[in-house]
Amino acid sequence: MRRPFAAAIAVLVLLSAAFAAQAQVSDARLRDAAKDPANWLTYSGSYASQRYTSLNQITPSNVQGLTLKWMYQAAQPGGWETSPLVVDGIMYLTQRPNDVVALDARTGRVFWIYRHALSPTQVVCCGANNRGLAMLGDTLFMGTLDANLVAIDAKSGRPLWTVKVADNAAGYSITLAPLVVKDKVIVGVGGGEYGIRGFIAAYDAKTGKEAWRFNTIPGPGDPGHATWEPCPAGQKTYCDPEGWKHGAGSVWVTGSYDPALNLTYWGVGNAGPDWNPDQRPGDNLYTDSVVALDADTGALNWHFQFTPHDSYDFDAVQIPVLADITWKGAPLKAMLWANRNGYFYVLDRASGRFLLGEPFVKVNWSSGLDAKGRPIQTPQPAGQPTFPGNQGGTNWYSPSYSPRTGLFYLSAWENYATVFGGVPVEYKSGLAYGGGAPHDYQPVLNAPGLPGRGRRPPINSWTETAGNGAVLAIDPTTGRQKWRFPMTDVSDAGILTTATNLLFTGGREGYVQALDAQTGKPLWKTNLGGPIGNGPISYQIDGKQYVAVVSGLSLCVFSLRD
């Protein structure tokens, strides 16, 4: 009888020692996260969302020596899109459907698991995904599929408070990792496919009380509401006179923050219904836009719309990457953005001014951008393919920017198209509100194509006629491609770059790989057996650098051989 008791005491001693060594995650630590590469303190590694680490132990000359150190297996099947946090040797991550796990980042030993009990009325599009956590002090924050925000004690896994953000029965959800700014926790809501009215909201980190809210679909009297135009007189097809009330504009990927400007930047999703724009006349702000908000009040400072009057489901929820670059001989506080619509953009993040826009994949829905960055739309004839297709030239998976190379990196879907067509749909709370049934284009009759949402079956019947994946390196000063690393299958993997000019990524084939960030030359790869579905991260403990990546249902952690 003594042995189980002694084992329990030993576990408690180890647990206490591990968390005792952990310092609180202060506002100052978050602001200076880029200077603290041993830890990974936010979803994208820092407020600038560059997904870049200054750790330099793993280099092009020794990367072949990477070996698997430990794995953690998730219990529930399905796509796993989490991006872990690492704080002073403790790793925190989410797993399906809404669990939080605390692990020893050296060994993978589980310290505790928190399980959120989901509402039976939840309505969620596109999988039971959760992309991660935020942390402030000793508290973790998680959004849930049933549209709650939960605060959790990081040392014990005990819930501290839960606040209802929106009505989950109406289709609202939270799948993104929250962003902590000062004393506030900022989240956005998903549910665009159910005709929600999207918003971004900030909550007091100590109490959960709402501090501010910005509606991504402006109401009467708000700036931008006029872009939800009245139905034209005599329109023969169905038009919704109150389309703004369920105009979508979901926010389902984490934003960025510039402490010097005190602006937080968030990408906004598609308009609703997704594929039938005739029933919602106008540009439909702030859908398919980036919004720059005052972090203290939520007031709109500026916006830029990538795809006005969207009929392609081109959510603009991609990561706003902040970089200080030289633009035409002068310093620029830039925002770099590879958009789902197939264009790469450079904006002035202080003002929102459009500076550059160039396609990075084949584009035929637009013939180009005007001087202000507005697309010159060229809708394709009925039954003909639109490039890029419904999933876009890229999507939610994280890009990277390396200050060393000055290049922007992304995972792209190339030569991929969809045949679109809208049908009228009337809004009903909690029901699908797509307004169409687009299908992926098959250039070769009866050739295997993209099944479902682009997920291939266990048996690989993929052919490149349906499209292919690639890692692209883009020079932000020109918008031109510097190099390209081709892949057979398309990819959902994010990208990590390092101070030693390495680039880590993966693909649906199951490989995690390291490329030369300057040239794209492959330097190392290993097959983990499952598709890579998140952005790799890196951290350091006791002088040893680690790289962590999710493959299928496994979190895999690598370091150099001892």
Coordinates of C-alpha atoms in Angstrom, one line a residue:
M1 CA 0.0 0.0 0.0
R2 CA 2.9 2.3 0.4
R3 CA 4.2 2.2 -3.2
P4 CA 1.2 3.9 -4.8
F5 CA 1.2 6.6 -2.2
A6 CA 5.0 7.1 -2.6
A7 CA 4.5 7.3 -6.4
A8 CA 1.7 9.9 -6.0
I9 CA 4.0 12.0 -3.8
A10 CA 6.8 11.7 -6.3
V11 CA 4.5 13.0 -9.1
L12 CA 3.3 15.9 -6.9
V13 CA 6.9 16.8 -6.1
L14 CA 7.8 16.8 -9.8
L15 CA 4.7 18.8 -10.7
S16 CA 5.4 21.4 -8.0
A17 CA 9.0 21.7 -9.0
A18 CA 8.1 22.2 -12.7
F19 CA 5.6 25.0 -12.0
A20 CA 7.6 26.6 -9.3
A21 CA 10.3 27.3 -11.9
Q22 CA 7.8 29.1 -14.1
A23 CA 7.6 32.8 -14.1
Q24 CA 4.4 34.7 -14.8
V25 CA 3.7 35.8 -18.3
S26 CA 3.5 39.5 -17.9
D27 CA 2.4 42.2 -20.3
A28 CA 6.1 43.1 -20.7
R29 CA 7.1 39.5 -21.5
L30 CA 4.4 39.4 -24.2
R31 CA 5.6 42.7 -25.7
D32 CA 9.2 41.4 -25.8
A33 CA 8.4 37.8 -26.8
A34 CA 10.6 38.1 -29.9
K35 CA 13.6 38.7 -27.6
D36 CA 12.7 35.6 -25.5
P37 CA 13.2 32.8 -28.1
A38 CA 13.5 30.0 -25.4
N39 CA 9.7 30.4 -25.0
W40 CA 6.8 30.5 -27.4
L41 CA 4.4 32.9 -25.7
T42 CA 1.7 33.6 -28.3
Y43 CA -0.1 31.7 -31.1
S44 CA 2.3 33.1 -33.7
G45 CA 5.4 33.5 -31.4
S46 CA 5.1 37.2 -31.0
Y47 CA 2.8 40.1 -31.5
A48 CA 4.2 40.7 -35.0
S49 CA 3.1 37.2 -36.0
Q50 CA 6.3 36.5 -38.0
R51 CA 6.6 32.9 -36.8
Y52 CA 10.4 33.4 -36.7
T53 CA 12.8 32.3 -34.0
S54 CA 16.2 33.7 -33.2
L55 CA 17.4 30.4 -31.8
N56 CA 20.5 29.2 -33.6
Q57 CA 21.5 25.8 -32.4
I58 CA 19.9 23.9 -35.3
T59 CA 21.7 25.0 -38.5
P60 CA 21.9 23.9 -42.2
S61 CA 25.1 22.0 -41.4
N62 CA 23.6 19.9 -38.6
V63 CA 19.9 19.7 -39.3
Q64 CA 20.4 16.1 -40.6
G65 CA 21.1 15.2 -37.0
L66 CA 17.5 16.0 -35.9
T67 CA 15.9 13.1 -34.1
L68 CA 12.4 12.5 -32.5
K69 CA 12.6 13.1 -28.8
W70 CA 9.0 12.5 -27.7
M71 CA 5.4 12.3 -29.0
Y72 CA 2.1 13.0 -27.5
Q73 CA -1.0 11.3 -28.9
A74 CA -4.4 13.0 -29.1
A75 CA -7.4 10.9 -28.1
Q76 CA -10.0 12.1 -30.5
P77 CA -9.8 11.7 -34.3
G78 CA -10.0 14.7 -36.7
G79 CA -7.8 17.5 -38.0
W80 CA -5.6 18.8 -35.3
E81 CA -4.7 22.5 -35.9
T82 CA -3.3 23.6 -32.5
S83 CA -0.2 25.7 -32.0
P84 CA 1.2 25.1 -28.6
L85 CA 2.5 27.6 -26.1
V86 CA 5.8 27.0 -24.2
V87 CA 6.4 28.9 -21.0
D88 CA 9.6 28.1 -18.9
G89 CA 9.7 24.4 -19.7
I90 CA 5.9 23.8 -19.7
M91 CA 4.0 23.2 -22.9
Y92 CA 0.3 24.1 -23.1
L93 CA -1.9 23.0 -26.0
T94 CA -5.4 22.3 -27.0
Q95 CA -6.8 19.1 -28.4
R96 CA -10.2 18.1 -29.7
P97 CA -12.9 19.0 -28.9
N98 CA -12.0 21.6 -26.3
D99 CA -9.4 20.1 -23.9
V100 CA -6.3 21.9 -22.6
V101 CA -3.2 19.8 -21.8
A102 CA -0.1 20.8 -19.8
L103 CA 3.0 18.9 -20.6
D104 CA 6.7 18.7 -19.6
A105 CA 8.2 20.3 -22.8
R106 CA 11.4 18.2 -22.2
T107 CA 9.8 14.8 -22.1
G108 CA 6.1 15.0 -23.0
R109 CA 5.0 13.9 -19.5
V110 CA 1.4 15.1 -18.9
F111 CA 0.8 17.2 -15.8
W112 CA -2.9 17.9 -16.2
I113 CA -5.8 17.9 -18.6
Y114 CA -8.8 20.3 -18.5
R115 CA -11.9 19.2 -20.4
H116 CA -14.6 21.7 -21.3
A117 CA -18.1 20.3 -21.3
L118 CA -19.6 21.4 -24.6
S119 CA -23.2 22.5 -25.0
P120 CA -25.4 19.9 -26.8
T121 CA -26.8 22.8 -28.9
Q122 CA -23.4 23.7 -30.5
V123 CA -23.4 24.3 -34.3
V124 CA -20.0 24.3 -35.9
C125 CA -18.8 24.4 -39.5
C126 CA -15.8 22.7 -40.9
G127 CA -14.6 20.5 -38.0
A128 CA -14.3 20.6 -34.2
N129 CA -11.1 22.6 -34.4
N130 CA -9.4 24.7 -31.8
R131 CA -6.2 26.4 -32.7
G132 CA -4.7 27.3 -29.4
L133 CA -4.4 29.3 -26.2
A134 CA -3.3 32.7 -24.8
M135 CA -1.7 33.3 -21.4
L136 CA -1.3 36.2 -19.0
G137 CA 0.1 35.9 -15.5
D138 CA -0.7 32.3 -14.4
T139 CA -3.9 32.1 -16.4
L140 CA -4.6 30.4 -19.7
F141 CA -7.5 31.5 -22.0
M142 CA -9.3 29.2 -24.4
G143 CA -12.3 29.9 -26.7
T144 CA -14.7 27.0 -27.2
L145 CA -16.8 25.5 -29.9
D146 CA -20.0 26.5 -28.0
A147 CA -18.8 30.2 -28.0
N148 CA -17.6 30.6 -24.5
L149 CA -14.3 32.1 -23.2
V150 CA -12.7 30.1 -20.4
A151 CA -9.9 31.2 -18.0
I152 CA -7.9 28.3 -16.6
D153 CA -5.3 28.2 -13.8
A154 CA -2.0 27.3 -15.6
K155 CA -0.6 25.4 -12.5
S156 CA -3.6 23.2 -11.7
G157 CA -5.8 23.2 -14.8
R158 CA -8.7 24.4 -12.6
P159 CA -11.2 26.7 -14.4
L160 CA -11.4 30.2 -13.0
W161 CA -14.2 31.7 -14.9
T162 CA -16.3 31.1 -18.0
V163 CA -18.2 33.8 -20.0
K164 CA -20.7 33.3 -22.7
V165 CA -19.5 35.2 -25.8
A166 CA -22.4 34.4 -28.2
D167 CA -25.3 32.1 -28.8
N168 CA -23.9 28.8 -30.0
A169 CA -27.3 27.5 -31.1
A170 CA -27.3 30.3 -33.8
G171 CA -24.0 29.0 -35.2
Y172 CA -21.5 31.1 -33.2
S173 CA -18.3 29.4 -32.2
I174 CA -14.7 30.3 -31.2
T175 CA -12.0 28.2 -32.9
L176 CA -9.1 30.7 -32.8
A177 CA -6.4 31.1 -30.1
P178 CA -7.2 34.3 -28.1
L179 CA -4.8 37.3 -28.2
V180 CA -3.9 38.9 -24.9
V181 CA -3.1 42.6 -25.1
K182 CA -2.3 44.4 -21.8
D183 CA -5.1 43.4 -19.4
K184 CA -7.5 42.2 -22.1
V185 CA -8.2 39.0 -23.9
I186 CA -9.4 39.4 -27.5
V187 CA -11.4 36.9 -29.5
G188 CA -13.4 36.7 -32.6
V189 CA -16.3 34.5 -33.5
G190 CA -16.8 31.9 -36.2
G191 CA -20.0 30.8 -37.9
G192 CA -20.0 32.6 -41.2
E193 CA -21.6 29.6 -42.9
Y194 CA -24.6 29.9 -40.6
G195 CA -25.3 33.6 -41.2
I196 CA -24.0 35.0 -37.9
R197 CA -23.3 38.7 -37.5
G198 CA -19.6 38.6 -36.8
F199 CA -17.7 40.6 -34.1
I200 CA -14.4 40.9 -32.3
A201 CA -14.6 41.4 -28.5
A202 CA -12.2 42.1 -25.6
Y203 CA -12.6 40.8 -22.1
D204 CA -11.0 41.7 -18.8
A205 CA -8.5 39.1 -18.1
K206 CA -9.2 38.9 -14.3
T207 CA -13.0 39.0 -14.4
G208 CA -14.2 38.0 -17.9
K209 CA -16.2 41.2 -18.1
E210 CA -16.6 42.5 -21.7
A211 CA -14.5 45.6 -22.3
W212 CA -15.4 46.4 -25.9
R213 CA -16.9 44.9 -29.0
F214 CA -16.4 45.7 -32.7
N215 CA -19.1 44.5 -35.1
T216 CA -17.5 43.3 -38.3
I217 CA -20.9 43.9 -40.0
P218 CA -21.8 47.5 -39.3
G219 CA -25.4 48.3 -38.4
P220 CA -27.5 51.4 -39.3
G221 CA -25.7 54.6 -38.5
D222 CA -22.3 52.9 -38.3
P223 CA -19.5 53.7 -40.8
G224 CA -19.6 51.1 -43.5
H225 CA -23.3 50.2 -43.2
A226 CA -24.1 51.9 -46.5
T227 CA -22.0 49.2 -48.3
W228 CA -24.9 46.9 -47.5
E229 CA -27.0 48.5 -50.2
P230 CA -30.8 48.4 -50.5
C231 CA -32.3 45.8 -52.9
P232 CA -32.7 47.3 -56.4
A233 CA -36.3 48.0 -57.5
G234 CA -37.5 45.3 -59.8
Q235 CA -34.8 42.8 -59.1
K236 CA -36.1 39.5 -60.3
T237 CA -33.9 37.2 -58.2
Y238 CA -34.2 37.0 -54.4
C239 CA -32.7 39.9 -52.5
D240 CA -32.6 40.2 -48.7
P241 CA -33.5 43.7 -47.5
E242 CA -31.9 43.1 -44.1
G243 CA -28.9 41.0 -45.3
W244 CA -26.5 42.8 -42.9
K245 CA -28.2 41.2 -39.9
H246 CA -26.8 37.9 -41.0
G247 CA -24.0 39.1 -43.1
A248 CA -21.3 36.7 -41.6
G249 CA -17.9 38.4 -41.3
S250 CA -16.6 35.7 -39.0
V251 CA -13.1 36.0 -37.4
W252 CA -11.5 32.6 -36.9
V253 CA -7.7 33.1 -37.0
T254 CA -5.7 35.1 -34.4
G255 CA -4.7 38.7 -35.1
S256 CA -1.6 40.7 -34.4
Y257 CA -0.7 43.8 -32.4
D258 CA 1.7 46.7 -32.7
P259 CA 2.5 48.1 -29.2
A260 CA 4.0 51.3 -30.6
L261 CA 0.8 52.2 -32.5
N262 CA -1.5 50.5 -30.0
L263 CA -3.4 48.9 -32.9
T264 CA -4.5 45.3 -33.1
Y265 CA -5.1 43.8 -36.6
W266 CA -7.7 41.2 -37.5
G267 CA -8.7 39.5 -40.7
V268 CA -12.4 39.2 -41.4
G269 CA -14.2 36.3 -43.2
N270 CA -16.5 36.1 -46.1
A271 CA -19.9 37.7 -46.5
G272 CA -23.1 35.6 -46.0
P273 CA -24.4 33.9 -47.9
D274 CA -21.1 32.6 -49.2
W275 CA -21.8 32.1 -52.9
N276 CA -24.9 34.2 -53.8
P277 CA -23.9 37.8 -53.7
D278 CA -27.0 38.9 -55.7
Q279 CA -29.1 38.8 -52.5
R280 CA -26.7 41.2 -50.7
P281 CA -25.9 44.2 -53.0
G282 CA -22.9 46.3 -52.3
D283 CA -19.3 45.9 -51.1
N284 CA -20.5 44.3 -47.8
L285 CA -18.0 45.8 -45.3
Y286 CA -16.1 44.7 -43.3
T287 CA -16.1 41.2 -44.8
D288 CA -13.0 40.0 -46.6
S289 CA -11.1 42.9 -44.9
V290 CA -8.4 43.6 -42.4
V291 CA -9.5 46.0 -39.6
A292 CA -7.1 47.9 -37.4
L293 CA -8.6 48.6 -34.0
D294 CA -7.6 50.6 -31.0
A295 CA -6.5 48.0 -28.5
D296 CA -8.0 49.9 -25.5
T297 CA -11.4 50.8 -26.9
G298 CA -12.0 48.6 -30.0
A299 CA -12.6 51.8 -32.1
L300 CA -11.9 51.3 -35.8
N301 CA -8.7 53.1 -36.9
W302 CA -8.6 52.0 -40.6
H303 CA -9.7 49.1 -42.8
F304 CA -8.7 47.6 -46.1
Q305 CA -11.0 45.3 -48.1
F306 CA -9.4 42.7 -50.2
T307 CA -12.4 41.2 -52.0
P308 CA -15.5 43.5 -52.2
H309 CA -18.8 41.8 -52.8
D310 CA -17.3 38.4 -52.5
S311 CA -18.9 35.5 -54.3
Y312 CA -16.0 33.0 -53.8
D313 CA -15.8 32.5 -50.0
F314 CA -12.5 34.2 -50.0
D315 CA -12.2 34.8 -46.2
A316 CA -9.5 37.3 -45.3
V317 CA -8.7 35.6 -42.0
Q318 CA -5.0 35.0 -42.8
I319 CA -2.4 36.1 -40.3
P320 CA -1.5 39.8 -40.5
V321 CA 2.4 39.7 -40.5
L322 CA 4.0 42.9 -39.2
A323 CA 7.5 43.7 -40.4
D324 CA 9.6 46.8 -40.4
I325 CA 11.1 47.0 -43.9
T326 CA 12.7 49.4 -46.3
W327 CA 10.3 50.6 -48.9
K328 CA 11.7 52.7 -51.8
G329 CA 14.6 53.8 -49.7
A330 CA 12.6 54.8 -46.6
P331 CA 11.7 52.8 -43.4
L332 CA 8.2 51.4 -43.4
K333 CA 6.0 49.8 -40.8
A334 CA 4.6 47.2 -43.1
M335 CA 1.8 44.7 -43.0
L336 CA 2.5 41.7 -45.2
W337 CA -0.5 39.6 -46.3
A338 CA -0.9 36.6 -48.6
N339 CA -4.6 36.5 -49.2
R340 CA -7.0 33.6 -49.9
N341 CA -8.0 35.5 -53.1
G342 CA -4.5 34.7 -54.6
Y343 CA -2.9 38.1 -54.2
F344 CA 0.1 39.1 -52.0
Y345 CA -0.3 42.6 -50.4
V346 CA 1.9 45.1 -48.7
L347 CA 0.1 47.7 -46.6
D348 CA 1.2 50.6 -44.4
R349 CA 0.1 49.3 -41.1
A350 CA -0.1 52.8 -39.5
S351 CA -2.5 54.1 -42.1
G352 CA -3.8 51.1 -44.1
R353 CA -2.5 52.6 -47.3
F354 CA -2.2 50.1 -50.2
L355 CA 1.4 49.9 -51.5
L356 CA 1.6 46.7 -53.5
G357 CA -0.5 43.8 -54.7
E358 CA 0.7 40.9 -56.9
P359 CA -0.8 37.4 -57.6
F360 CA 1.2 34.5 -56.2
V361 CA -1.0 31.8 -57.9
K362 CA -3.1 31.7 -61.0
V363 CA -5.9 34.2 -60.7
N364 CA -8.8 34.8 -63.2
W365 CA -11.6 36.1 -61.0
S366 CA -9.8 39.5 -61.3
S367 CA -7.7 41.0 -64.1
G368 CA -5.6 43.0 -61.5
L369 CA -5.8 45.7 -58.8
D370 CA -6.3 49.4 -59.3
A371 CA -4.1 52.1 -57.7
K372 CA -5.9 51.8 -54.4
G373 CA -5.8 48.0 -54.4
R374 CA -9.4 47.3 -55.4
P375 CA -9.7 44.3 -57.6
I376 CA -10.9 44.6 -61.1
Q377 CA -13.3 41.7 -61.0
T378 CA -13.8 39.4 -64.0
P379 CA -16.4 36.8 -63.1
Q380 CA -16.1 33.7 -65.1
P381 CA -19.0 32.4 -67.3
A382 CA -21.4 29.9 -65.8
G383 CA -19.8 26.4 -65.6
Q384 CA -16.3 27.6 -66.1
P385 CA -13.5 27.4 -63.5
T386 CA -12.4 30.2 -61.2
F387 CA -8.8 30.3 -60.1
P388 CA -8.0 30.1 -57.2
G389 CA -10.7 27.8 -56.1
N390 CA -12.9 27.9 -53.0
Q391 CA -10.2 27.0 -50.6
G392 CA -8.1 29.8 -52.0
G393 CA -4.5 30.3 -53.0
T394 CA -3.7 30.0 -49.3
N395 CA -5.8 29.8 -46.3
W396 CA -5.6 29.8 -42.5
Y397 CA -2.2 28.1 -42.1
S398 CA 0.5 30.5 -40.8
P399 CA 3.0 32.2 -43.1
S400 CA 6.4 33.4 -41.8
Y401 CA 8.7 36.4 -42.3
S402 CA 12.4 36.2 -41.7
P403 CA 14.2 39.4 -40.8
R404 CA 17.4 37.7 -41.8
T405 CA 16.5 37.0 -45.4
G406 CA 13.9 39.7 -45.8
L407 CA 11.5 37.2 -47.4
F408 CA 7.9 36.3 -46.8
Y409 CA 7.0 32.5 -46.9
L410 CA 3.7 30.8 -47.4
S411 CA 2.1 27.5 -48.3
A412 CA 0.1 27.8 -51.5
W413 CA -2.4 25.8 -53.5
E414 CA -1.5 26.1 -57.1
N415 CA -3.5 25.4 -60.3
Y416 CA -6.6 24.7 -58.2
A417 CA -10.0 25.9 -59.4
T418 CA -13.7 25.7 -58.5
V419 CA -16.8 26.1 -60.5
F420 CA -19.0 28.5 -58.6
G421 CA -22.7 29.2 -58.8
G422 CA -25.1 31.0 -56.4
V423 CA -28.6 30.0 -55.5
P424 CA -31.0 32.0 -53.3
V425 CA -31.2 31.1 -49.6
E426 CA -33.3 32.6 -46.8
Y427 CA -31.8 32.9 -43.4
K428 CA -32.9 30.6 -40.6
S429 CA -31.1 30.6 -37.3
G430 CA -28.6 27.8 -36.8
L431 CA -29.0 26.4 -40.4
A432 CA -26.5 26.4 -43.2
Y433 CA -26.5 29.7 -45.1
G434 CA -24.2 29.0 -48.1
G435 CA -26.3 30.0 -51.0
G436 CA -24.7 27.6 -53.5
A437 CA -23.0 24.3 -54.1
P438 CA -19.6 24.9 -55.7
H439 CA -17.6 22.0 -57.0
D440 CA -13.9 21.6 -57.6
Y441 CA -12.9 21.8 -61.2
Q442 CA -11.6 18.6 -62.9
P443 CA -9.6 19.5 -66.0
V444 CA -9.3 15.8 -66.9
L445 CA -12.7 14.0 -67.1
N446 CA -13.1 11.3 -64.3
A447 CA -9.6 12.0 -63.0
P448 CA -9.4 11.9 -59.1
G449 CA -10.0 15.3 -57.8
L450 CA -10.3 17.1 -54.4
P451 CA -12.7 15.2 -52.2
G452 CA -14.9 17.2 -49.8
R453 CA -13.0 20.2 -48.4
G454 CA -9.9 19.1 -50.2
R455 CA -9.2 16.2 -47.9
R456 CA -7.9 13.2 -49.7
P457 CA -8.9 9.6 -48.7
P458 CA -6.6 7.2 -46.9
I459 CA -5.7 5.6 -50.2
N460 CA -3.8 8.2 -52.2
S461 CA -5.6 8.7 -55.5
W462 CA -4.3 12.2 -55.8
T463 CA -3.2 13.6 -59.2
E464 CA -1.7 17.0 -60.0
T465 CA -4.6 17.7 -62.4
A466 CA -6.6 18.8 -59.4
G467 CA -3.9 21.2 -58.2
N468 CA -0.7 21.0 -56.2
G469 CA 1.0 22.5 -53.2
A470 CA 4.1 24.6 -53.0
V471 CA 6.1 26.6 -50.5
L472 CA 6.7 30.1 -51.9
A473 CA 9.3 32.7 -50.9
I474 CA 8.2 36.2 -51.9
D475 CA 10.3 39.4 -51.8
P476 CA 8.0 42.0 -50.1
T477 CA 9.6 44.9 -51.8
T478 CA 8.6 43.7 -55.3
G479 CA 5.9 41.0 -54.7
R480 CA 7.9 38.7 -56.9
Q481 CA 8.6 35.0 -56.2
K482 CA 12.2 34.4 -55.0
W483 CA 12.0 30.6 -55.0
R484 CA 9.5 27.8 -55.1
F485 CA 9.5 24.4 -53.4
P486 CA 6.9 22.2 -55.2
M487 CA 4.8 19.5 -53.5
T488 CA 2.5 16.9 -55.2
D489 CA -0.4 17.3 -52.7
V490 CA -1.8 20.6 -51.4
S491 CA -0.8 21.6 -47.9
D492 CA -2.4 22.8 -44.7
A493 CA 1.0 23.3 -42.9
G494 CA 2.2 26.6 -41.5
I495 CA 5.8 27.7 -41.7
L496 CA 8.6 28.5 -39.2
T497 CA 11.8 30.3 -40.1
T498 CA 15.0 30.5 -37.9
A499 CA 18.0 32.8 -37.4
T500 CA 20.1 30.1 -39.1
N501 CA 18.1 30.5 -42.4
L502 CA 16.2 27.2 -41.9
L503 CA 12.5 26.9 -42.9
F504 CA 10.4 24.2 -41.2
T505 CA 7.1 23.1 -42.7
G506 CA 5.3 19.9 -43.9
G507 CA 2.5 18.7 -46.0
R508 CA -0.4 16.2 -46.4
E509 CA 2.0 13.5 -47.5
G510 CA 3.1 13.3 -43.9
Y511 CA 6.6 14.7 -44.3
V512 CA 8.0 17.4 -41.9
Q513 CA 10.9 19.0 -43.7
A514 CA 13.6 21.7 -43.4
L515 CA 14.5 23.9 -46.3
D516 CA 17.2 26.4 -46.9
A517 CA 15.3 29.7 -46.3
Q518 CA 17.5 31.6 -48.8
T519 CA 17.2 29.1 -51.7
G520 CA 14.4 26.6 -51.0
K521 CA 16.9 23.7 -51.2
P522 CA 15.6 20.7 -49.2
L523 CA 18.0 19.9 -46.3
W524 CA 16.2 17.3 -44.2
K525 CA 12.9 15.5 -44.0
T526 CA 11.2 12.6 -42.2
N527 CA 7.8 11.0 -42.6
L528 CA 5.6 11.0 -39.6
G529 CA 2.7 9.1 -41.2
G530 CA 0.0 11.8 -40.9
P531 CA -0.7 15.1 -42.6
I532 CA 1.0 18.2 -41.1
G533 CA -1.8 20.5 -40.0
N534 CA -0.3 23.3 -38.0
G535 CA 2.6 25.7 -37.9
P536 CA 5.8 24.3 -36.4
I537 CA 7.2 26.1 -33.3
S538 CA 10.6 26.2 -31.7
Y539 CA 11.8 26.6 -28.1
Q540 CA 14.8 25.9 -25.9
I541 CA 15.3 24.2 -22.5
D542 CA 18.6 23.9 -20.7
G543 CA 20.5 25.0 -23.8
K544 CA 18.8 22.5 -26.2
Q545 CA 16.6 23.7 -29.1
Y546 CA 13.5 21.8 -29.9
V547 CA 11.1 21.9 -32.9
A548 CA 7.5 20.8 -32.4
V549 CA 5.0 19.9 -35.1
V550 CA 1.6 18.1 -35.3
S551 CA 1.3 15.2 -37.7
G552 CA -2.2 13.6 -37.8
L553 CA -3.1 12.9 -34.2
S554 CA 0.5 13.1 -32.9
L555 CA 2.5 16.1 -31.5
C556 CA 6.1 15.3 -32.5
V557 CA 9.1 17.1 -30.8
F558 CA 12.6 17.0 -32.3
S559 CA 16.0 18.1 -31.3
L560 CA 19.6 17.3 -32.2
R561 CA 21.1 14.0 -31.1
D562 CA 22.8 14.1 -27.8

